[in-house]
Amino acid sequence: MKKFFFALFLVACYFPLFLHLDSESLYHWDEARNGVNALEMIEHGNPLLRTYKGVPDTWETKPPLMIWMQVIAMKVVGYNELGVRLPSALAALFTILLLLRFFVKEFDDWAGGIFAGLTLLCTQGFVKFHVSRTGDHDALLSFFLTIVVLYFFKYLRSGLIKKRYLFIATAGVILGVLTKSIMGFMMLPGILLFTIFKKHFLKVISKKAFWFSFLAVILSIGGYYLARELSHPGYLKLVWENELFPRFSNTSKHQNYTSATSKLHYLNLIVTRQFKYFILAFPILIFIIFFKGEKRQKLFSTYLLFCIVTFLTVISFGTINSWYDAPIFPLLAILSGIGFSILLKIFLRFFKFQSQWKQLSFVLIFTAAIFTFPYLKII
């Protein structure tokens, strides 16, 4: 039965993520620029440099991991819109499957994993242009940052014993940075605050595994940027202007960015558009988690809220774009999945169905009642 529902779930994933993926022409700026970078990388055979018109690209200075994915996709499906966008759509799918796997392994909760995946599939801030359905960096970044958040929690839950979880989280940080520069570090402030809040900080930094991970991050990321500077002198200065503090504060000498008129810009965006199908239910779900949830669900939810609130606070003080908050939507979907799963169990205990088929029918009705409208609207 689980295999049948998993297959049905994969079919449900297809329509929001892959249906008519190549029907629109490439969007100007980032997506089209990435496509040109990938084509020229194929033509010139230099995997280190992103080039535009045959010379090092000084406008798009992010590391090349996303471009490498597009190069592979283009060689498989062709030099077309699908080749440019397929890595983003697959990253979104892998993020959803990662959520499902985490629920099953960590909580033995298939229903919660399915609910979390369906929530993310119905989230306009995630299934949209510039994230999962265009050839941009943000879906891949969201996948790696979700790995960071989930596997560091697993490391904490193991009592700092299972080092492989820390190493997987470290790999997520490295790959996140190689996807979208400093954004790969953006979940770390929230993780740090939670670790301090739970009084684990000194224990974490006393472990050899932590310093090994720290060294791996410095050497791998530093090695890339050093190699890039040597191959294109002046690159680090461009990175500073285009990606770091001058961009954050809109003081770059090269480009003008949009500044927020309110520190609540992203919160308003989430409420009114990006997460609007679940925003009314979300406070109720959080209440249910902390009122009726198990101890580990409450702990994990607290951890996720630390990551979400800190991430939003940091980006709210910088320049704005509607896709900058994309990495928080998998976390919001997880919280929703936990809440919906607890609510379902409350209903099942209340009705006390004697027949397994009646119970299954109720689960399907419950799921359809929540997700049919937002799912159809997303499509």
Short mmCIF file of C-alpha atoms in Angstrom, two decimals:
data_model
loop_
_atom_site.label_atom_id
_atom_site.label_comp_id
_atom_site.label_asym_id
_atom_site.label_seq_id
_atom_site.Cartn_x
_atom_site.Cartn_y
_atom_site.Cartn_z
CA MET A 1 0.00 0.00 0.00
CA LYS A 2 2.84 2.41 0.85
CA LYS A 3 4.43 1.78 -2.56
CA PHE A 4 1.14 2.62 -4.26
CA PHE A 5 0.79 5.92 -2.37
CA PHE A 6 4.43 6.76 -3.00
CA ALA A 7 3.90 6.24 -6.73
CA LEU A 8 0.77 8.41 -6.56
CA PHE A 9 2.78 11.05 -4.71
CA LEU A 10 5.43 11.07 -7.45
CA VAL A 11 2.71 11.58 -10.04
CA ALA A 12 1.41 14.51 -7.98
CA CYS A 13 4.93 15.97 -7.99
CA TYR A 14 5.11 15.88 -11.78
CA PHE A 15 2.46 18.46 -12.61
CA PRO A 16 3.59 21.47 -10.50
CA LEU A 17 7.28 20.88 -11.17
CA PHE A 18 7.58 19.51 -14.71
CA LEU A 19 4.37 20.19 -16.65
CA HIS A 20 5.12 22.54 -19.59
CA LEU A 21 8.51 23.26 -18.05
CA ASP A 22 9.96 24.30 -21.41
CA SER A 23 6.93 26.14 -22.81
CA GLU A 24 8.05 29.66 -21.84
CA SER A 25 11.04 31.36 -23.42
CA LEU A 26 14.01 31.98 -21.15
CA TYR A 27 13.54 34.91 -18.80
CA HIS A 28 15.87 37.89 -19.10
CA TRP A 29 18.73 38.41 -16.69
CA ASP A 30 19.62 35.48 -14.45
CA GLU A 31 18.05 32.54 -16.28
CA ALA A 32 19.13 33.60 -19.76
CA ARG A 33 22.57 34.58 -18.48
CA ASN A 34 22.98 31.18 -16.82
CA GLY A 35 22.01 29.49 -20.07
CA VAL A 36 24.66 31.46 -21.97
CA ASN A 37 27.25 30.64 -19.29
CA ALA A 38 26.46 26.92 -19.65
CA LEU A 39 26.59 26.98 -23.46
CA GLU A 40 29.92 28.79 -23.44
CA MET A 41 31.31 26.40 -20.82
CA ILE A 42 30.46 23.53 -23.18
CA GLU A 43 32.02 25.39 -26.09
CA HIS A 44 35.23 26.45 -24.34
CA GLY A 45 35.64 23.44 -22.05
CA ASN A 46 36.73 25.45 -19.00
CA PRO A 47 34.70 24.29 -15.95
CA LEU A 48 36.14 26.96 -13.66
CA LEU A 49 35.14 30.10 -15.55
CA ARG A 50 31.68 31.45 -16.20
CA THR A 51 32.02 33.41 -19.43
CA TYR A 52 29.77 35.74 -21.41
CA LYS A 53 30.59 36.56 -25.04
CA GLY A 54 33.79 34.58 -24.65
CA VAL A 55 35.26 36.58 -21.74
CA PRO A 56 34.98 36.09 -17.94
CA ASP A 57 31.50 37.13 -16.80
CA THR A 58 31.75 40.20 -14.57
CA TRP A 59 27.99 40.55 -14.05
CA GLU A 60 27.18 37.00 -12.87
CA THR A 61 29.98 36.19 -10.42
CA LYS A 62 28.46 33.28 -8.50
CA PRO A 63 30.36 29.95 -8.36
CA PRO A 64 29.62 27.51 -11.19
CA LEU A 65 27.89 24.51 -9.56
CA MET A 66 24.48 25.34 -11.05
CA ILE A 67 26.12 25.87 -14.44
CA TRP A 68 27.75 22.44 -14.21
CA MET A 69 24.31 20.93 -13.63
CA GLN A 70 22.95 22.76 -16.66
CA VAL A 71 25.87 21.59 -18.79
CA ILE A 72 25.05 17.98 -17.89
CA ALA A 73 21.33 18.51 -18.50
CA MET A 74 21.95 20.14 -21.88
CA LYS A 75 24.10 17.24 -23.00
CA VAL A 76 21.31 14.84 -22.01
CA VAL A 77 18.12 16.62 -23.18
CA GLY A 78 19.48 19.19 -25.66
CA TYR A 79 20.47 22.83 -25.88
CA ASN A 80 17.07 24.23 -25.07
CA GLU A 81 14.84 25.64 -22.34
CA LEU A 82 14.39 22.21 -20.77
CA GLY A 83 18.15 21.76 -20.46
CA VAL A 84 18.43 25.10 -18.67
CA ARG A 85 15.52 24.45 -16.26
CA LEU A 86 15.72 20.73 -15.56
CA PRO A 87 18.33 21.03 -12.74
CA SER A 88 16.05 23.41 -10.82
CA ALA A 89 13.00 21.19 -11.20
CA LEU A 90 14.98 18.11 -10.14
CA ALA A 91 16.42 19.98 -7.15
CA ALA A 92 12.86 20.85 -6.09
CA LEU A 93 11.82 17.20 -6.47
CA PHE A 94 14.83 16.01 -4.46
CA THR A 95 13.98 18.53 -1.75
CA ILE A 96 10.46 17.12 -1.49
CA LEU A 97 11.77 13.54 -1.39
CA LEU A 98 14.30 14.59 1.25
CA LEU A 99 11.45 15.87 3.44
CA LEU A 100 9.57 12.59 3.02
CA ARG A 101 12.64 10.52 3.84
CA PHE A 102 13.35 12.61 6.93
CA PHE A 103 9.83 12.15 8.27
CA VAL A 104 9.98 8.40 7.72
CA LYS A 105 13.45 7.94 9.24
CA GLU A 106 13.22 10.45 12.08
CA PHE A 107 9.54 10.21 13.08
CA ASP A 108 8.31 7.03 11.34
CA ASP A 109 5.60 9.26 9.89
CA TRP A 110 4.69 8.69 6.25
CA ALA A 111 1.62 10.92 6.52
CA GLY A 112 3.64 13.86 7.84
CA GLY A 113 6.16 13.46 5.02
CA ILE A 114 3.43 13.37 2.38
CA PHE A 115 1.73 16.42 3.92
CA ALA A 116 5.03 18.32 4.01
CA GLY A 117 5.74 17.45 0.38
CA LEU A 118 2.26 18.45 -0.76
CA THR A 119 2.52 21.71 1.17
CA LEU A 120 5.77 22.56 -0.61
CA LEU A 121 4.24 21.59 -3.97
CA CYS A 122 1.42 24.06 -3.29
CA THR A 123 3.66 26.91 -2.11
CA GLN A 124 3.80 29.77 -4.61
CA GLY A 125 7.06 31.04 -3.16
CA PHE A 126 8.72 27.77 -4.15
CA VAL A 127 6.91 26.55 -7.27
CA LYS A 128 7.39 29.64 -9.41
CA PHE A 129 9.77 31.39 -11.77
CA HIS A 130 13.25 32.01 -10.36
CA VAL A 131 12.98 28.99 -8.09
CA SER A 132 11.80 25.51 -9.10
CA ARG A 133 10.60 26.23 -12.65
CA THR A 134 13.42 28.32 -14.12
CA GLY A 135 17.14 27.92 -14.62
CA ASP A 136 18.17 29.92 -11.56
CA HIS A 137 20.20 29.08 -8.47
CA ASP A 138 17.53 29.15 -5.78
CA ALA A 139 15.96 25.69 -6.00
CA LEU A 140 19.38 24.04 -5.86
CA LEU A 141 20.40 26.36 -3.02
CA SER A 142 17.21 25.47 -1.13
CA PHE A 143 17.97 21.75 -1.52
CA PHE A 144 21.45 22.11 -0.02
CA LEU A 145 20.32 24.39 2.80
CA THR A 146 17.55 21.94 3.69
CA ILE A 147 20.23 19.24 3.94
CA VAL A 148 22.22 21.50 6.26
CA VAL A 149 19.25 22.11 8.57
CA LEU A 150 18.01 18.52 8.70
CA TYR A 151 21.32 16.75 9.10
CA PHE A 152 22.71 19.10 11.73
CA PHE A 153 19.59 18.42 13.76
CA LYS A 154 20.19 14.68 13.32
CA TYR A 155 23.75 15.25 14.54
CA LEU A 156 22.47 17.03 17.67
CA ARG A 157 19.85 14.32 18.22
CA SER A 158 22.56 11.66 18.07
CA GLY A 159 24.29 13.29 21.03
CA LEU A 160 27.11 14.47 18.72
CA ILE A 161 28.09 10.84 18.22
CA LYS A 162 27.15 10.18 14.59
CA LYS A 163 29.76 12.30 12.83
CA ARG A 164 28.48 11.39 9.38
CA TYR A 165 25.46 13.63 9.95
CA LEU A 166 27.74 16.59 10.64
CA PHE A 167 29.79 15.79 7.55
CA ILE A 168 26.65 15.64 5.39
CA ALA A 169 25.57 19.02 6.78
CA THR A 170 29.05 20.35 6.06
CA ALA A 171 28.83 19.10 2.48
CA GLY A 172 25.50 20.95 2.22
CA VAL A 173 27.18 24.19 3.29
CA ILE A 174 30.02 23.77 0.79
CA LEU A 175 27.70 22.91 -2.09
CA GLY A 176 25.36 25.75 -1.11
CA VAL A 177 28.21 28.25 -1.31
CA LEU A 178 29.37 26.79 -4.64
CA THR A 179 25.79 27.31 -5.84
CA LYS A 180 25.07 30.84 -4.62
CA SER A 181 28.03 32.28 -2.77
CA ILE A 182 27.39 33.60 0.75
CA MET A 183 23.78 32.40 0.68
CA GLY A 184 25.16 28.93 1.40
CA PHE A 185 25.95 30.12 4.95
CA MET A 186 22.55 31.67 5.60
CA MET A 187 21.09 28.91 7.78
CA LEU A 188 24.11 28.88 10.08
CA PRO A 189 23.11 31.91 12.25
CA GLY A 190 19.82 30.25 13.21
CA ILE A 191 21.53 26.92 13.84
CA LEU A 192 24.14 28.69 15.98
CA LEU A 193 21.49 30.48 18.06
CA PHE A 194 19.57 27.24 18.66
CA THR A 195 22.78 25.43 19.62
CA ILE A 196 23.58 28.16 22.14
CA PHE A 197 19.95 28.19 23.38
CA LYS A 198 20.09 24.43 24.05
CA LYS A 199 23.55 24.78 25.65
CA HIS A 200 25.24 22.51 23.09
CA PHE A 201 27.63 25.09 21.66
CA LEU A 202 30.68 24.27 23.78
CA LYS A 203 30.11 20.55 23.28
CA VAL A 204 29.92 20.99 19.49
CA ILE A 205 33.10 23.05 19.16
CA SER A 206 34.99 20.68 21.48
CA LYS A 207 34.62 17.85 18.97
CA LYS A 208 37.36 17.06 16.45
CA ALA A 209 34.64 16.46 13.84
CA PHE A 210 33.59 20.11 14.09
CA TRP A 211 37.11 21.40 13.39
CA PHE A 212 37.55 18.90 10.58
CA SER A 213 34.31 20.21 9.06
CA PHE A 214 35.39 23.81 9.60
CA LEU A 215 38.70 23.13 7.85
CA ALA A 216 36.91 21.37 4.97
CA VAL A 217 34.71 24.43 4.43
CA ILE A 218 37.67 26.84 4.49
CA LEU A 219 39.85 24.77 2.18
CA SER A 220 37.21 23.84 -0.37
CA ILE A 221 35.53 27.25 -0.66
CA GLY A 222 38.76 29.19 -0.23
CA GLY A 223 40.41 26.94 -2.79
CA TYR A 224 37.75 27.68 -5.38
CA TYR A 225 37.86 31.45 -4.87
CA LEU A 226 41.65 31.49 -4.92
CA ALA A 227 41.75 29.47 -8.14
CA ARG A 228 39.14 31.77 -9.68
CA GLU A 229 41.12 34.88 -8.71
CA LEU A 230 44.30 33.45 -10.19
CA SER A 231 42.55 32.66 -13.47
CA HIS A 232 40.74 36.03 -13.56
CA PRO A 233 42.53 38.73 -11.51
CA GLY A 234 40.04 41.13 -9.94
CA TYR A 235 37.38 38.46 -9.46
CA LEU A 236 37.37 38.73 -5.65
CA LYS A 237 36.76 42.46 -5.88
CA LEU A 238 33.78 41.80 -8.16
CA VAL A 239 32.47 39.22 -5.70
CA TRP A 240 32.72 41.76 -2.87
CA GLU A 241 30.76 44.34 -4.86
CA ASN A 242 28.19 42.03 -6.48
CA GLU A 243 27.50 39.46 -3.75
CA LEU A 244 28.61 40.61 -0.31
CA PHE A 245 28.09 43.71 1.87
CA PRO A 246 27.88 46.38 -0.89
CA ARG A 247 25.05 44.40 -2.48
CA PHE A 248 23.37 43.73 0.86
CA SER A 249 23.47 47.43 1.75
CA ASN A 250 22.91 48.65 -1.84
CA THR A 251 26.22 50.55 -1.91
CA SER A 252 27.72 48.61 -4.84
CA LYS A 253 29.60 50.68 -7.38
CA HIS A 254 28.54 48.37 -10.22
CA GLN A 255 24.79 47.84 -9.83
CA ASN A 256 21.73 49.30 -8.15
CA TYR A 257 19.48 46.91 -6.27
CA THR A 258 15.99 47.26 -4.85
CA SER A 259 15.83 48.26 -1.20
CA ALA A 260 12.91 47.37 1.04
CA THR A 261 10.63 50.17 2.19
CA SER A 262 9.73 48.09 5.24
CA LYS A 263 11.53 45.50 7.37
CA LEU A 264 8.31 43.48 7.10
CA HIS A 265 8.63 43.17 3.32
CA TYR A 266 9.27 39.42 3.26
CA LEU A 267 6.70 38.67 5.94
CA ASN A 268 4.08 40.56 3.92
CA LEU A 269 5.13 38.68 0.80
CA ILE A 270 4.81 35.32 2.56
CA VAL A 271 1.39 36.14 4.00
CA THR A 272 -0.18 37.71 0.91
CA ARG A 273 1.30 35.64 -1.89
CA GLN A 274 4.04 33.09 -1.35
CA PHE A 275 2.48 30.93 1.40
CA LYS A 276 -1.05 32.29 1.25
CA TYR A 277 -2.88 28.96 0.89
CA PHE A 278 -1.65 27.79 4.29
CA ILE A 279 -1.00 31.01 6.16
CA LEU A 280 -4.33 31.04 8.04
CA ALA A 281 -3.88 27.44 9.15
CA PHE A 282 -0.20 27.86 10.04
CA PRO A 283 -0.61 29.48 13.50
CA ILE A 284 -3.16 26.79 14.38
CA LEU A 285 -0.75 24.06 13.26
CA ILE A 286 2.05 25.56 15.36
CA PHE A 287 -0.31 25.63 18.36
CA ILE A 288 -1.25 21.98 17.74
CA ILE A 289 2.43 20.97 17.55
CA PHE A 290 3.33 22.56 20.89
CA PHE A 291 0.07 21.57 22.59
CA LYS A 292 -0.40 18.01 21.29
CA GLY A 293 2.91 17.03 19.71
CA GLU A 294 5.54 14.65 21.04
CA LYS A 295 8.66 15.96 22.76
CA ARG A 296 10.91 15.39 19.72
CA GLN A 297 8.38 17.10 17.43
CA LYS A 298 8.36 20.15 19.72
CA LEU A 299 12.16 20.20 19.85
CA PHE A 300 12.50 19.93 16.08
CA SER A 301 9.83 22.58 15.50
CA THR A 302 11.62 24.97 17.87
CA TYR A 303 14.83 24.37 15.92
CA LEU A 304 13.09 25.10 12.60
CA LEU A 305 11.55 28.30 13.97
CA PHE A 306 15.00 29.48 15.06
CA CYS A 307 16.28 28.89 11.51
CA ILE A 308 13.27 30.54 9.81
CA VAL A 309 13.08 33.63 12.01
CA THR A 310 16.83 34.26 11.93
CA PHE A 311 17.02 33.79 8.15
CA LEU A 312 14.11 36.19 7.58
CA THR A 313 15.54 38.75 10.01
CA VAL A 314 18.91 38.80 8.24
CA ILE A 315 17.55 39.15 4.70
CA SER A 316 14.99 41.76 5.81
CA PHE A 317 17.78 44.24 6.50
CA GLY A 318 19.26 43.99 3.00
CA THR A 319 18.24 44.54 -0.60
CA ILE A 320 15.21 42.61 -1.78
CA ASN A 321 14.00 40.22 -4.44
CA SER A 322 10.93 38.01 -4.16
CA TRP A 323 12.94 34.78 -4.37
CA TYR A 324 15.53 35.51 -1.67
CA ASP A 325 13.37 33.77 0.94
CA ALA A 326 13.00 30.54 -1.09
CA PRO A 327 15.09 28.41 1.33
CA ILE A 328 12.64 28.86 4.20
CA PHE A 329 9.70 27.27 2.38
CA PRO A 330 10.87 23.67 2.84
CA LEU A 331 11.11 24.44 6.57
CA LEU A 332 7.63 25.98 6.65
CA ALA A 333 6.38 22.90 4.77
CA ILE A 334 7.94 20.60 7.39
CA LEU A 335 6.22 22.48 10.21
CA SER A 336 2.93 22.25 8.31
CA GLY A 337 3.47 18.53 7.71
CA ILE A 338 4.03 17.90 11.41
CA GLY A 339 0.92 19.90 12.32
CA PHE A 340 -1.31 18.25 9.73
CA SER A 341 -0.09 14.80 10.78
CA ILE A 342 -0.88 15.45 14.45
CA LEU A 343 -4.30 16.84 13.49
CA LEU A 344 -5.04 13.73 11.42
CA LYS A 345 -4.15 11.47 14.35
CA ILE A 346 -6.46 13.49 16.60
CA PHE A 347 -9.34 12.96 14.17
CA LEU A 348 -8.60 9.24 13.82
CA ARG A 349 -8.61 8.76 17.59
CA PHE A 350 -11.86 10.71 17.86
CA PHE A 351 -13.76 8.75 15.20
CA LYS A 352 -12.29 5.33 16.13
CA PHE A 353 -12.87 3.73 12.73
CA GLN A 354 -13.31 -0.02 13.03
CA SER A 355 -12.66 -0.72 9.36
CA GLN A 356 -9.23 -0.11 7.80
CA TRP A 357 -10.95 0.95 4.58
CA LYS A 358 -13.03 3.54 6.41
CA GLN A 359 -9.89 4.87 8.03
CA LEU A 360 -8.11 5.00 4.67
CA SER A 361 -11.09 6.74 3.09
CA PHE A 362 -11.03 9.37 5.82
CA VAL A 363 -7.30 9.95 5.32
CA LEU A 364 -7.86 10.50 1.60
CA ILE A 365 -10.78 12.88 2.25
CA PHE A 366 -8.71 14.76 4.85
CA THR A 367 -5.82 15.12 2.39
CA ALA A 368 -8.06 16.15 -0.49
CA ALA A 369 -9.86 18.74 1.65
CA ILE A 370 -6.57 20.46 2.51
CA PHE A 371 -4.67 20.25 -0.77
CA THR A 372 -7.06 20.01 -3.73
CA PHE A 373 -7.72 23.74 -4.11
CA PRO A 374 -4.11 24.98 -3.68
CA TYR A 375 -2.80 22.15 -5.87
CA LEU A 376 -5.14 23.02 -8.73
CA LYS A 377 -4.35 26.73 -8.36
CA ILE A 378 -0.61 26.02 -8.54
CA ILE A 379 -1.07 24.04 -11.76
#
